[in-house]
PDB file of N, CA and C in Angstrom:
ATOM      1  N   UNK A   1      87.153   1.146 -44.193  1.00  0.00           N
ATOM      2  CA  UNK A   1      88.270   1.585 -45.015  1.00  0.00           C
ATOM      3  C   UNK A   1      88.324   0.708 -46.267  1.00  0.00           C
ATOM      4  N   UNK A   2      88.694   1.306 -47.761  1.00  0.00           N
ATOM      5  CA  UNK A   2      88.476   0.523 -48.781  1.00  0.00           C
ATOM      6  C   UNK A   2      89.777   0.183 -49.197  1.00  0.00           C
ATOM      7  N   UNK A   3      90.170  -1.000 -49.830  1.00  0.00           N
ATOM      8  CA  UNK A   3      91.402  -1.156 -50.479  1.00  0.00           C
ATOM      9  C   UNK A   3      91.985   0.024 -50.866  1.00  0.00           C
ATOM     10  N   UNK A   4      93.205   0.053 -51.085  1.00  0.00           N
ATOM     11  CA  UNK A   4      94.481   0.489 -51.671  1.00  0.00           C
ATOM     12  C   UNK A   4      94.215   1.019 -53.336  1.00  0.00           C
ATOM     13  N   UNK A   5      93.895   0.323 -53.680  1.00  0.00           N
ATOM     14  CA  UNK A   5      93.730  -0.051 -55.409  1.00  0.00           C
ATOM     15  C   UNK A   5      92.303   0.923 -55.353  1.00  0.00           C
ATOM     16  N   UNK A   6      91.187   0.589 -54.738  1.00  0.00           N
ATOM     17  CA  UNK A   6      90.378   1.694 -54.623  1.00  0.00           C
ATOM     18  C   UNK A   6      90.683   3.025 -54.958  1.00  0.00           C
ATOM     19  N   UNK A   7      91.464   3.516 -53.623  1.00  0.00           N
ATOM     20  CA  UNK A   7      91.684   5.077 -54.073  1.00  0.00           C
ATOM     21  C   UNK A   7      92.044   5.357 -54.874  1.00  0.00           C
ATOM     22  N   UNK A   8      93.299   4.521 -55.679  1.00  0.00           N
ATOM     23  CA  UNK A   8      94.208   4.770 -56.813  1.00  0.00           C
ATOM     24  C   UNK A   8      93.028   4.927 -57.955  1.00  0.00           C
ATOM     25  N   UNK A   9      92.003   4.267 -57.872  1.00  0.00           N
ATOM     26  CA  UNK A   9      90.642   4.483 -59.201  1.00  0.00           C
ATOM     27  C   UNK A   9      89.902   5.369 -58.967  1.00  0.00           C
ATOM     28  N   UNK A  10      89.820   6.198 -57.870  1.00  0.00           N
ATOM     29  CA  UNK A  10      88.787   7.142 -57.609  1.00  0.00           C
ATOM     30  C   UNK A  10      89.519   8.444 -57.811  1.00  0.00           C
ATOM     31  N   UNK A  11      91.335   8.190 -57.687  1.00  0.00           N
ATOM     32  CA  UNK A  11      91.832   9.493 -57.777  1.00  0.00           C
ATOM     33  C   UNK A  11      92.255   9.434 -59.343  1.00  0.00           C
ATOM     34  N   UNK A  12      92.029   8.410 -59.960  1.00  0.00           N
ATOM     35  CA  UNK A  12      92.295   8.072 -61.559  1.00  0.00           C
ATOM     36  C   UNK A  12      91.041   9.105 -62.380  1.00  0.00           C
ATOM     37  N   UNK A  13      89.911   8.838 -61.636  1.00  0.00           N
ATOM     38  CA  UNK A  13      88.844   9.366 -62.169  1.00  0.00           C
ATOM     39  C   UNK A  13      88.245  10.920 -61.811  1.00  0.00           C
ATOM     40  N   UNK A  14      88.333  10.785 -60.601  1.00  0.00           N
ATOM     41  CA  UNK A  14      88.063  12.626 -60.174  1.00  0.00           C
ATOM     42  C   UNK A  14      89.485  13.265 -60.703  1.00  0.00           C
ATOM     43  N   UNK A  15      90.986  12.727 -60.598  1.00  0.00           N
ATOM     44  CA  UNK A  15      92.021  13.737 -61.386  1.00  0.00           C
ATOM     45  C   UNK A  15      92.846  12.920 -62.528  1.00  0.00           C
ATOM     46  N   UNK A  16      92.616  12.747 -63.127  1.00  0.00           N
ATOM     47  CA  UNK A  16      93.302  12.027 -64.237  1.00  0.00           C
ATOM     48  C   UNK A  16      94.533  12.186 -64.371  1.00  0.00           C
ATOM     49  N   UNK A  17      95.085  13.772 -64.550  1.00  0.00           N
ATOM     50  CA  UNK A  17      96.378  13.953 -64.818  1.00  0.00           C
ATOM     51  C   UNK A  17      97.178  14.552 -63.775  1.00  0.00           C
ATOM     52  N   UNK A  18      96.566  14.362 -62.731  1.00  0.00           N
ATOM     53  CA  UNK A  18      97.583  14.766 -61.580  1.00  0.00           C
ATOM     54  C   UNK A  18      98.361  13.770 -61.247  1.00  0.00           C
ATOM     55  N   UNK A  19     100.008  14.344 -60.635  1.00  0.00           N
ATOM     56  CA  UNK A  19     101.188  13.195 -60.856  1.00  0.00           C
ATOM     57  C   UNK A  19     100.448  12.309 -59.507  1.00  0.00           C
ATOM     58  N   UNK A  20     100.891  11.025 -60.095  1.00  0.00           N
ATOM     59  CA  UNK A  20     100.719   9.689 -58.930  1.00  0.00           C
ATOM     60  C   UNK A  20     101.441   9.579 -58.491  1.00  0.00           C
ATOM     61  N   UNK A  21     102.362   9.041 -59.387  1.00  0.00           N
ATOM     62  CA  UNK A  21     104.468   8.372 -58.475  1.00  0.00           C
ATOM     63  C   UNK A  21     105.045   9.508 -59.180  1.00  0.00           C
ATOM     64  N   UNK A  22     106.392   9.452 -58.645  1.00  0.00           N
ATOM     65  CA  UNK A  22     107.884   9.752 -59.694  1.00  0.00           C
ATOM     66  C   UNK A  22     108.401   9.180 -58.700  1.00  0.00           C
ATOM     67  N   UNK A  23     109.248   8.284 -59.436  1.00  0.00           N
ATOM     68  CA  UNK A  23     110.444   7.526 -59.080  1.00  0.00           C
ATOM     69  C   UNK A  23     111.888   8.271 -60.012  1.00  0.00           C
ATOM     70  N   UNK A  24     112.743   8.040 -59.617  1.00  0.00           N
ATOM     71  CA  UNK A  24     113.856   8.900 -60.424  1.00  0.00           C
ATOM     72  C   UNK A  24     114.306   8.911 -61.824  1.00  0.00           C
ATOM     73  N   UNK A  25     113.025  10.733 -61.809  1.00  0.00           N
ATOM     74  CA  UNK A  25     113.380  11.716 -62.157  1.00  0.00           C
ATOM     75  C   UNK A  25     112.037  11.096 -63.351  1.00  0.00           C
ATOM     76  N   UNK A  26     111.143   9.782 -63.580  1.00  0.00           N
ATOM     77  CA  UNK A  26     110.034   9.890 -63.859  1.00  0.00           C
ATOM     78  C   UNK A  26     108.618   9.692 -63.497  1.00  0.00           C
ATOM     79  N   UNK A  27     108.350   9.906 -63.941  1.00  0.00           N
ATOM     80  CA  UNK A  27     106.385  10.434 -63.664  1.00  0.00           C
ATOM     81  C   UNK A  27     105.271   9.921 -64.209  1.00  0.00           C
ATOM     82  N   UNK A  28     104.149   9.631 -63.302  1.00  0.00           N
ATOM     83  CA  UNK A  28     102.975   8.834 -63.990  1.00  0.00           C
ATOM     84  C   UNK A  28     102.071   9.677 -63.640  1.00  0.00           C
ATOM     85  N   UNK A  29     101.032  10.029 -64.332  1.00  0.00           N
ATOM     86  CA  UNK A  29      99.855  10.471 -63.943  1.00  0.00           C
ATOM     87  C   UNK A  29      98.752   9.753 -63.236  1.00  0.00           C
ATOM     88  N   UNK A  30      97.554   9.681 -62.037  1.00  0.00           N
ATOM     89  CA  UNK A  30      96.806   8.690 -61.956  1.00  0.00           C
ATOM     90  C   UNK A  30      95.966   7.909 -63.154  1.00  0.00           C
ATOM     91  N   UNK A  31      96.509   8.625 -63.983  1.00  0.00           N
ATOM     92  CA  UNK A  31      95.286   8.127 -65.294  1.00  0.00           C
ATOM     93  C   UNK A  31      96.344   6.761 -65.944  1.00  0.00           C
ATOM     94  N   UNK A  32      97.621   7.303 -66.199  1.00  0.00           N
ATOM     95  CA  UNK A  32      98.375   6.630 -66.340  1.00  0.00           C
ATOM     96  C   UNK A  32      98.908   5.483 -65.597  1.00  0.00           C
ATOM     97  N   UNK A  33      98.572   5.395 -64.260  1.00  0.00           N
ATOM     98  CA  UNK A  33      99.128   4.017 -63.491  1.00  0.00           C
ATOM     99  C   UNK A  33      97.714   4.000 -63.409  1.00  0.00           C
ATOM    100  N   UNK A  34      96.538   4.389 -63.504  1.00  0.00           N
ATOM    101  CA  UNK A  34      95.781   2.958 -63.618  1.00  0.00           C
ATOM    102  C   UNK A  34      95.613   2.487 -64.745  1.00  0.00           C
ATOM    103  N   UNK A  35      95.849   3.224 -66.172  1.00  0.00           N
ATOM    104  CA  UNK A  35      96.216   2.402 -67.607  1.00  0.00           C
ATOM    105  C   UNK A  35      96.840   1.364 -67.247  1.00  0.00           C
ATOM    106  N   UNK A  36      98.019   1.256 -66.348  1.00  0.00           N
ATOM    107  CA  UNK A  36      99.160   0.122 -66.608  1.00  0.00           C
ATOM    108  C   UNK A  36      98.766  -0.880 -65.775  1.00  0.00           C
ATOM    109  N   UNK A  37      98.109  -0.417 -64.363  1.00  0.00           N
ATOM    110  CA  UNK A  37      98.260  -1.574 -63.407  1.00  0.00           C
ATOM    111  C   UNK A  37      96.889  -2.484 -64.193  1.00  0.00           C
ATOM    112  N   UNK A  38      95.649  -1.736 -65.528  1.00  0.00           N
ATOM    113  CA  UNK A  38      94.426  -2.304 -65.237  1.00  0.00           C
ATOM    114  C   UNK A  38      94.951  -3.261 -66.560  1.00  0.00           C
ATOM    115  N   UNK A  39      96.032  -3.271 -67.531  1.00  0.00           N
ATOM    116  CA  UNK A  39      96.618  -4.408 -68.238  1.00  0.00           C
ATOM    117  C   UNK A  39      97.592  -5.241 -67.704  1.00  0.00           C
ATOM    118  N   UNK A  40      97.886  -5.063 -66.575  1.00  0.00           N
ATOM    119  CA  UNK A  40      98.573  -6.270 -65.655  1.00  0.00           C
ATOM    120  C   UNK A  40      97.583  -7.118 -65.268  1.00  0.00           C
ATOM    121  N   UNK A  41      96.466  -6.404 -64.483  1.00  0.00           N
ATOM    122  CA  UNK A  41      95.011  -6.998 -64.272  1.00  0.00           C
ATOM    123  C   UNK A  41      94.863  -8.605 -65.019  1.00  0.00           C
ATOM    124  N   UNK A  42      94.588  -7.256 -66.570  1.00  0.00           N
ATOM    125  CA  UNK A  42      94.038  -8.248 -67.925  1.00  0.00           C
ATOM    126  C   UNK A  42      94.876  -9.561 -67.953  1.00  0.00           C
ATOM    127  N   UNK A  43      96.196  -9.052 -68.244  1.00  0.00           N
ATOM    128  CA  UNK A  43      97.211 -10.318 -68.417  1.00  0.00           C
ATOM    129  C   UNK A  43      97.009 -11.451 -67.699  1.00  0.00           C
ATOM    130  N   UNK A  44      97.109 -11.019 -65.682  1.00  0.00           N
ATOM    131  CA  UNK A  44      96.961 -11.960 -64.834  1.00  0.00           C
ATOM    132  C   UNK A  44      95.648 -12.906 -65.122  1.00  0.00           C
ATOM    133  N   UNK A  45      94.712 -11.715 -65.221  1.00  0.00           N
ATOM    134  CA  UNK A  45      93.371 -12.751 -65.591  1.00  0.00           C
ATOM    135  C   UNK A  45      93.512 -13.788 -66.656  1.00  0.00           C
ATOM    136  N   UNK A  46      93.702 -13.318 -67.535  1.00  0.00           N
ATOM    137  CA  UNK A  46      94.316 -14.215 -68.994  1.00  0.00           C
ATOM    138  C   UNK A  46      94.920 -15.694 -68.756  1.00  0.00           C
ATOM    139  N   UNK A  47      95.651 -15.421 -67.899  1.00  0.00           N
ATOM    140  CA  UNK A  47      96.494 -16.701 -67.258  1.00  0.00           C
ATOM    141  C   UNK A  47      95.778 -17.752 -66.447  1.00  0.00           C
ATOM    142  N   UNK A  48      94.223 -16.975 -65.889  1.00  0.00           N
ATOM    143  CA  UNK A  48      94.011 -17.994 -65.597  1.00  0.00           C
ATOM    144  C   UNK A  48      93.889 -18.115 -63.507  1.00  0.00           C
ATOM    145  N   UNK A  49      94.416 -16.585 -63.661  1.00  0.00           N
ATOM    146  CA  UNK A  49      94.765 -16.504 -62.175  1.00  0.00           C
ATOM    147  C   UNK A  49      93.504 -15.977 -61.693  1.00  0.00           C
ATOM    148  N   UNK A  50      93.016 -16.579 -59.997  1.00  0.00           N
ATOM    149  CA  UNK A  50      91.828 -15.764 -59.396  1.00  0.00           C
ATOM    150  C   UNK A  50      91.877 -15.319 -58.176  1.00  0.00           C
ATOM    151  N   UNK A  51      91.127 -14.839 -57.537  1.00  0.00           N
ATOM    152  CA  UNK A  51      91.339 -14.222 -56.367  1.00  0.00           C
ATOM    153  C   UNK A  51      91.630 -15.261 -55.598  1.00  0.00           C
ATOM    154  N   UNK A  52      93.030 -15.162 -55.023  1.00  0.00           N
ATOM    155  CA  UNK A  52      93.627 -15.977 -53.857  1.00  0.00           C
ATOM    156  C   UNK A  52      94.489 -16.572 -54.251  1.00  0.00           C
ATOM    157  N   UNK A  53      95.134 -16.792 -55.305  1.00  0.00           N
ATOM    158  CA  UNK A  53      96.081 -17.065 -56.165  1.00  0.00           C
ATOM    159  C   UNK A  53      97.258 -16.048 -55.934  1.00  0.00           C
ATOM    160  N   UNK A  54      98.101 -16.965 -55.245  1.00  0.00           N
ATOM    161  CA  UNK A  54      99.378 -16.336 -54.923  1.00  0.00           C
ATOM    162  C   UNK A  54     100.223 -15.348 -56.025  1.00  0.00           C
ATOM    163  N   UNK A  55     101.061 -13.888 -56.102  1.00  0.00           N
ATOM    164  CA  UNK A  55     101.911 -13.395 -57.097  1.00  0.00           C
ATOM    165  C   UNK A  55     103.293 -13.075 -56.187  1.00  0.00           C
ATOM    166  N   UNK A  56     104.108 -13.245 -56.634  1.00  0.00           N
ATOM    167  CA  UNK A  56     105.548 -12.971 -56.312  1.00  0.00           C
ATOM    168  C   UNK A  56     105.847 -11.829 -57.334  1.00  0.00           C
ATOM    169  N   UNK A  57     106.520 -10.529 -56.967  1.00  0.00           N
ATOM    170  CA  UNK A  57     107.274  -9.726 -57.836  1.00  0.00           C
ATOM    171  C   UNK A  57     108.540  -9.306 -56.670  1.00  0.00           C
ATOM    172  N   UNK A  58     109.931  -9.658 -57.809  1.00  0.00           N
ATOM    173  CA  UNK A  58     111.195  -9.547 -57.286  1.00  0.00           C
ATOM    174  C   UNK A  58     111.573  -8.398 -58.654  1.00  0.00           C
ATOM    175  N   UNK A  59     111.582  -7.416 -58.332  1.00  0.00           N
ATOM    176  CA  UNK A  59     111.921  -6.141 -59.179  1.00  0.00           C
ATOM    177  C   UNK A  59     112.469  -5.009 -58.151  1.00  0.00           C
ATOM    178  N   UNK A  60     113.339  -4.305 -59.224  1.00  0.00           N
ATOM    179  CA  UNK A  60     113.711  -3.101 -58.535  1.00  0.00           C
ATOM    180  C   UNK A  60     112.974  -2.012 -58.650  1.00  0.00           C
ATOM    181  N   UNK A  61     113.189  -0.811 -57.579  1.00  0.00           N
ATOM    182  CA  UNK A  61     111.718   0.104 -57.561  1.00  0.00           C
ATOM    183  C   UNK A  61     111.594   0.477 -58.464  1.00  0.00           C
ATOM    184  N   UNK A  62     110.269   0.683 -59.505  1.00  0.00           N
ATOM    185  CA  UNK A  62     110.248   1.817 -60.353  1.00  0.00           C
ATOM    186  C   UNK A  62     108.979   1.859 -60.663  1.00  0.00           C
ATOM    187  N   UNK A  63     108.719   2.956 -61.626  1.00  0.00           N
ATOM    188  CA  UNK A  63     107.208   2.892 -62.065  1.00  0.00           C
ATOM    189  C   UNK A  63     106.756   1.673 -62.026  1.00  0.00           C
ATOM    190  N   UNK A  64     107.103   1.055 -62.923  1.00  0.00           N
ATOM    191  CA  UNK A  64     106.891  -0.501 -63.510  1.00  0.00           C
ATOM    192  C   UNK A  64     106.314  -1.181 -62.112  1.00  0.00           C
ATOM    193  N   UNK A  65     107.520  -1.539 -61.466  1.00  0.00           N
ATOM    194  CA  UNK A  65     107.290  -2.387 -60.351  1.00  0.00           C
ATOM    195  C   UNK A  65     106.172  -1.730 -59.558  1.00  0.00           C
ATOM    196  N   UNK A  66     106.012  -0.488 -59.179  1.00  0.00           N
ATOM    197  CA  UNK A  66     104.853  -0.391 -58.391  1.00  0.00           C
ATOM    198  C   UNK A  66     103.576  -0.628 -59.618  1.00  0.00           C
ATOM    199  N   UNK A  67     103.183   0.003 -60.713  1.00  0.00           N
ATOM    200  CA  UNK A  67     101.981  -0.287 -61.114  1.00  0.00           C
ATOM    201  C   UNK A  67     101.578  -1.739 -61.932  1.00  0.00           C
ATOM    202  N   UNK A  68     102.816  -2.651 -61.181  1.00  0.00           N
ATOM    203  CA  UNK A  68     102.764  -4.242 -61.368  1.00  0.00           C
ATOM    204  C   UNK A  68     101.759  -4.577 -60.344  1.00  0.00           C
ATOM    205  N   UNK A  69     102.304  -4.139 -59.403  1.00  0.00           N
ATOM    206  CA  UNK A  69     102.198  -4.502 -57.560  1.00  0.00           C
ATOM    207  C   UNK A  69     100.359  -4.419 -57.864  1.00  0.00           C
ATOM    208  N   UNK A  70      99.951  -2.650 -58.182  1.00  0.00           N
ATOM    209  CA  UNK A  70      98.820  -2.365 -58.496  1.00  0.00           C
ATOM    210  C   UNK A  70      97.927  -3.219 -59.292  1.00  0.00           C
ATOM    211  N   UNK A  71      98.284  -3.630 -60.432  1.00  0.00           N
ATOM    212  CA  UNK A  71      97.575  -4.301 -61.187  1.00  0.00           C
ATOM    213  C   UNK A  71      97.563  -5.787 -60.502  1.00  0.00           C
ATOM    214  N   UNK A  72      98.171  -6.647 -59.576  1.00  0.00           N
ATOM    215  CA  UNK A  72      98.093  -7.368 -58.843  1.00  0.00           C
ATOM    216  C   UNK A  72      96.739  -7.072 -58.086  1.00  0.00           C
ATOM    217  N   UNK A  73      96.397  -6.168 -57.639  1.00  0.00           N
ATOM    218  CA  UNK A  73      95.513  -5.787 -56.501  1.00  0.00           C
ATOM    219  C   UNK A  73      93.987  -5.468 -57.482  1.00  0.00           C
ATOM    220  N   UNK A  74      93.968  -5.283 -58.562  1.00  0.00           N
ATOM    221  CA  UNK A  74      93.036  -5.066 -59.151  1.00  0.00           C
ATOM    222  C   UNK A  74      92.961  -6.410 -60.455  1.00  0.00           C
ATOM    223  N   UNK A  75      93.917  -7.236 -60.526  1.00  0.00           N
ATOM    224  CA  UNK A  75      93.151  -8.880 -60.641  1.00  0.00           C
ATOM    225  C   UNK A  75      92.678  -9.306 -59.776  1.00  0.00           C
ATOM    226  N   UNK A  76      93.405  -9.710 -58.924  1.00  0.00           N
ATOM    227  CA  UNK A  76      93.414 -10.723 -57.780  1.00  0.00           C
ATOM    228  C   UNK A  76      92.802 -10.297 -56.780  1.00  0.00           C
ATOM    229  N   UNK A  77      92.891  -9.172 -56.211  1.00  0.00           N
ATOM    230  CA  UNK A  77      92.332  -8.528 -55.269  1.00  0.00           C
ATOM    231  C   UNK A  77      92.939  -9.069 -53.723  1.00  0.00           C
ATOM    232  N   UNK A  78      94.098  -9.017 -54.057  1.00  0.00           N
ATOM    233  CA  UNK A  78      95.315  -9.135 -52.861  1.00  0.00           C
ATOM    234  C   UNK A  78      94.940  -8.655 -51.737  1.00  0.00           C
ATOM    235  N   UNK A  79      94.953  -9.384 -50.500  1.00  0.00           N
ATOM    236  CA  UNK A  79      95.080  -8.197 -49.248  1.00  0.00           C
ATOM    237  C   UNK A  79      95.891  -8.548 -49.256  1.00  0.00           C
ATOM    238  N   UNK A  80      97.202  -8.946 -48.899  1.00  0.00           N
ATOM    239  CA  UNK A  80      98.312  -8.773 -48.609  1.00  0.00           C
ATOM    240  C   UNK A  80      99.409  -8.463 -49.352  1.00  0.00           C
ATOM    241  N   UNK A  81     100.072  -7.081 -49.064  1.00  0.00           N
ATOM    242  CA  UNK A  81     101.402  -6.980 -49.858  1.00  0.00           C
ATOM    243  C   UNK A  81     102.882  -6.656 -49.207  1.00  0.00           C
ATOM    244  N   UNK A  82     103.657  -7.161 -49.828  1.00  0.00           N
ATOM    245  CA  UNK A  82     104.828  -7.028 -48.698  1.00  0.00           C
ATOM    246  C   UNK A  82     105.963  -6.297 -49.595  1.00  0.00           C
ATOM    247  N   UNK A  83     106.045  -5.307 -49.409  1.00  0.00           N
ATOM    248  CA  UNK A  83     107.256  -4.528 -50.477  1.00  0.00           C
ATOM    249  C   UNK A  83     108.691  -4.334 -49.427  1.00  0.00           C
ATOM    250  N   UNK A  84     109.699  -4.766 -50.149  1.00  0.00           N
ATOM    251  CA  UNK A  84     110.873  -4.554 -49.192  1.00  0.00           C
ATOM    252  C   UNK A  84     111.771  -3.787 -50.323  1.00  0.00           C
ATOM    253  N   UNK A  85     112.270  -2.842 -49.389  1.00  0.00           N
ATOM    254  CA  UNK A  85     113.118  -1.890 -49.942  1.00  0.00           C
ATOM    255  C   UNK A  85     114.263  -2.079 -50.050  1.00  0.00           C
ATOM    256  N   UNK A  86     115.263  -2.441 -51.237  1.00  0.00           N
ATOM    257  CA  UNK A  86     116.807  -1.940 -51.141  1.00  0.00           C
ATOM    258  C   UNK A  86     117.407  -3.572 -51.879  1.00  0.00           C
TER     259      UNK A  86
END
């Protein structure tokens, strides 16, 4: 079984504009959350961060916050993520 972040690039590339998320009442395409999560990527890298290098995100749900989470997983290459709801 392949990472998480995997599929999200394979369904980026075989469908580009089919919806990924909607969170309320907006919408990303896969082409579009992997645009965002793969400049979170960049940033993290930028900083200096590498695989195994701890990230904390305390955000409320939304696009944002999930294709943060994502771009976490495609710097760093996270196995572990812990999302708590509410």
């Amino acid at each position: 079984m392949k990472p998480f972040h995997e599929y999200v690039k394979d369904h980026a590339e075989r469908t580009p504009e089919k919806i990924a998320l909607a969170v309320a009442g907006q919408q990303l395409t896969y082409a579009e959350l992997n645009e965002l999560a793969a400049a979170v990527a960049q940033q993290l890298l930028a900083t200096g961060m590498t695989a195994g290098d701890r990230v904390a995100l305390h955000a409320p749900t939304s696009l944002e916050t999930i294709a943060c989470a994502l771009g976490v997983m495609y710097g760093i290459a996270t196995e572990k993520l812990i999302l708590k709801h509410g």
